[in-house]
Amino acid sequence: MIEELQQYLSAHRVKLIAVSKTKTPDDILRVYASGIRDFGENKVQEMTAKYEVLPKDIRWHLIGHLQTNKVKYIAPFVSSIHSVDSMKLLTEINRQAEKHQRNIDYLLQIHIAQEETKFGLSMNECLNILQSDEWKLLKCIRLRGLMAMASNTENEQQIEKEFSSLKSFFDELKKYFSQDSNTVKFDELCMGMSGDYKIAVRCGTNVVRIGSLIFGERNYSGT
Ligand SMILES: *Cc1c(COP(=O)(O)O)cnc(C)c1O
């Protein structure tokens, strides 16, 4: 399954993040053996524990909601944070990155689903952050793009509509951020999971977050 998925994604030039939440270090090593180095976790403690025991060439991506007071635990090693949904969180990530003398990549999470989920910025809120003077002062973090989750529905048209709207927004911002700098390299649109990644690829995503398709079903829904 992994090989087939990797082939499909590489044919479409889409980067894979293997979502390993709830899975053991041994489970991860089996997937690591197939060449995957990007892993996604949604909980700080779980990610930190796995980081400590697993090979250091793994790139860890935090994909779940992040509380400001927990940034310090992952700041020394995290490769990117996908779930940035406030200026307050961003300020703390910048502060911790500076403290650890590193640069941390991040994506802004956009709320595109119909459901009332708690997390994610509206497109307007996202623009407000990017136009603020505060944002321009953050020098130890680098904006890589946008992340979102579609509605949890069987209605493929609905999912496609949501993904397409994010792709349009991404393309607009991409025009604005056409020049790379130390703080912006706007090249990642991260949408699509096991159930909807093919729709996301059709809509032009270039990063997907896939868990159960790679690792098998999780025992509990760890979102
Ligand atoms: C769990 C999770 C995924 C992966 O879900 P699967 O359906 O197992 O592929 C992707 N993104 C986020 C934010 C998640 O929490």
XYZ file of C-alpha atoms and ligand atoms in Angstrom:
238
model
C 0.000 0.000 0.000
C 2.725 2.480 0.957
C 4.603 1.962 -2.298
C 1.485 2.462 -4.371
C 0.653 5.612 -2.443
C 4.197 6.951 -2.785
C 4.099 6.332 -6.529
C 0.764 8.059 -6.915
C 1.906 11.055 -4.902
C 5.273 11.421 -6.551
C 3.615 11.242 -9.987
C 1.551 14.236 -8.886
C 4.500 15.936 -7.144
C 2.800 15.815 -3.798
C 4.752 15.522 -0.554
C 3.625 12.933 1.963
C 3.436 13.425 5.699
C 2.744 10.108 7.418
C 0.448 10.759 10.361
C 1.689 8.501 13.149
C -0.490 9.629 16.060
C -1.404 6.758 18.424
C 1.125 4.488 16.673
C 4.163 3.047 18.437
C 7.817 3.772 17.666
C 8.052 0.267 16.163
C 5.127 0.989 13.855
C 6.894 4.164 12.788
C 10.180 2.353 12.159
C 8.428 -0.015 9.774
C 7.200 2.942 7.741
C 10.564 4.685 8.088
C 12.119 1.627 6.434
C 10.178 2.395 3.275
C 11.991 5.721 3.018
C 9.463 8.063 4.600
C 11.058 10.767 6.766
C 8.177 13.179 7.361
C 5.873 12.247 10.220
C 2.920 14.139 11.648
C 1.689 14.081 15.237
C -1.159 15.969 16.847
C -0.069 15.923 20.473
C 3.000 17.577 21.935
C 3.787 14.973 24.552
C 3.414 12.048 22.187
C 5.564 13.720 19.578
C 8.308 14.577 22.054
C 8.409 11.032 23.425
C 8.727 9.590 19.922
C 11.333 12.139 18.897
C 13.508 11.015 21.776
C 13.592 7.345 20.801
C 13.488 7.496 16.997
C 16.139 8.280 14.343
C 17.145 11.911 14.277
C 16.719 12.332 10.540
C 12.944 12.179 10.943
C 11.246 15.504 10.269
C 8.453 16.005 12.787
C 5.402 18.055 11.869
C 2.900 19.154 14.460
C -0.544 18.964 12.834
C -2.890 19.240 15.815
C -4.021 22.181 17.872
C -1.118 23.666 19.802
C -1.414 25.494 23.099
C 0.915 28.421 23.575
C 2.337 27.038 26.809
C 3.451 23.827 25.084
C 5.473 25.349 22.274
C 8.607 25.184 24.400
C 8.619 21.375 24.432
C 8.802 20.999 20.669
C 10.756 24.138 19.757
C 14.165 22.426 19.978
C 13.401 19.881 17.249
C 10.099 20.397 15.424
C 10.427 20.728 11.673
C 7.165 22.515 11.013
C 3.968 23.511 12.777
C 0.875 23.172 10.594
C -1.775 24.311 12.971
C -1.027 27.970 13.617
C -4.308 29.726 14.276
C -3.459 32.889 16.204
C -1.009 35.732 16.437
C -0.422 34.873 20.071
C 0.723 31.364 19.168
C 2.911 32.673 16.387
C 4.590 35.141 18.713
C 5.426 32.357 21.138
C 6.776 30.085 18.382
C 9.015 32.940 17.282
C 10.172 33.549 20.840
C 11.021 29.879 21.386
C 12.730 29.588 18.010
C 14.925 32.531 18.892
C 15.732 31.030 22.250
C 16.851 27.801 20.610
C 18.631 29.655 17.831
C 16.715 28.003 15.085
C 14.180 28.902 12.460
C 10.827 27.133 12.622
C 8.605 26.651 9.580
C 4.855 26.997 9.943
C 1.608 26.877 8.027
C -1.477 28.862 8.855
C -4.498 26.654 9.453
C -7.587 27.841 7.639
C -11.093 26.836 8.593
C -12.844 25.645 5.430
C -15.206 22.964 6.757
C -18.912 23.384 7.327
C -18.730 21.971 10.820
C -18.253 24.246 13.770
C -14.766 23.091 14.614
C -12.926 25.165 17.107
C -9.699 25.632 15.212
C -8.505 27.441 12.151
C -8.569 31.009 10.913
C -11.062 32.424 8.506
C -9.474 33.757 5.341
C -10.047 37.277 6.631
C -8.390 36.569 9.949
C -5.469 35.098 8.057
C -5.122 38.264 5.973
C -5.324 40.394 9.097
C -2.381 38.552 10.608
C -0.305 38.798 7.449
C -0.969 42.510 7.124
C -0.198 43.346 10.732
C 2.924 45.159 11.882
C 3.379 42.602 14.648
C 3.688 39.828 12.103
C 6.411 41.646 10.216
C 8.532 41.723 13.368
C 8.747 37.936 13.710
C 12.147 36.992 12.352
C 12.808 33.455 13.590
C 9.930 31.705 11.887
C 9.166 31.083 8.247
C 5.732 30.947 6.633
C 5.510 27.936 4.312
C 1.850 28.040 3.351
C -1.627 26.971 4.371
C -3.192 23.901 5.919
C -6.831 22.851 6.230
C -9.199 19.972 6.848
C -12.356 19.506 4.786
C -15.755 18.642 6.237
C -16.129 15.099 7.447
C -18.739 14.100 4.875
C -19.429 11.567 2.140
C -20.395 14.432 -0.128
C -17.429 14.671 -2.482
C -18.731 17.807 -4.139
C -18.752 19.562 -0.812
C -15.170 18.481 -0.086
C -14.086 19.530 -3.540
C -15.710 22.921 -3.088
C -13.847 23.466 0.187
C -10.490 22.354 -1.179
C -10.936 24.480 -4.300
C -11.708 27.552 -2.251
C -8.517 27.072 -0.263
C -6.499 26.503 -3.429
C -7.777 29.827 -4.850
C -6.902 31.626 -1.644
C -3.469 29.989 -1.642
C -2.849 31.076 -5.239
C -3.795 34.670 -4.418
C -1.406 34.778 -1.475
C 1.255 33.072 -3.533
C 1.203 35.980 -5.973
C 1.699 38.357 -3.102
C 4.521 36.232 -1.648
C 6.242 35.495 -4.938
C 9.643 36.435 -3.513
C 11.221 34.101 -0.968
C 12.788 35.717 2.079
C 14.127 34.608 5.454
C 10.607 34.694 6.838
C 8.504 33.559 3.888
C 8.796 30.669 1.467
C 5.206 30.290 0.438
C 5.197 26.931 -1.303
C 3.090 24.439 0.675
C -0.617 23.832 0.431
C -1.379 21.031 2.841
C -4.803 19.434 2.523
C -6.057 15.870 2.135
C -6.110 12.868 4.470
C -6.726 9.121 3.937
C -10.359 9.562 2.955
C -10.068 12.588 0.707
C -6.477 12.915 -0.533
C -7.377 12.122 -4.131
C -9.864 14.979 -4.154
C -7.216 17.238 -2.620
C -4.696 16.227 -5.292
C -7.277 16.969 -7.968
C -7.753 20.393 -6.402
C -4.040 21.139 -6.549
C -2.641 20.354 -3.126
C 1.075 19.669 -2.838
C 1.261 18.183 0.655
C -1.035 15.533 2.154
C -1.322 14.193 5.707
C -2.120 10.486 5.638
C -2.480 8.240 8.670
C -4.780 5.245 8.579
C -4.102 4.365 4.971
C -0.430 3.866 5.855
C -0.603 2.600 9.427
C -4.009 0.923 9.493
C -6.979 2.124 11.494
C -6.364 3.800 14.827
C -7.908 2.323 17.960
C -9.445 5.589 18.937
C -10.052 8.666 16.872
C -7.104 10.721 17.953
C -8.105 14.069 16.549
C -5.338 12.281 12.166
C -5.102 13.408 11.245
C -4.838 13.198 9.881
C -4.783 11.825 9.237
O -6.005 11.194 9.241
P -6.252 9.818 8.436
O -7.687 9.852 8.138
O -5.856 8.723 9.343
O -5.407 9.857 7.212
C -4.600 14.297 9.092
N -4.624 15.541 9.590
C -4.874 15.785 10.889
C -4.888 17.201 11.361
C -5.123 14.742 11.753
O -5.370 15.002 13.047
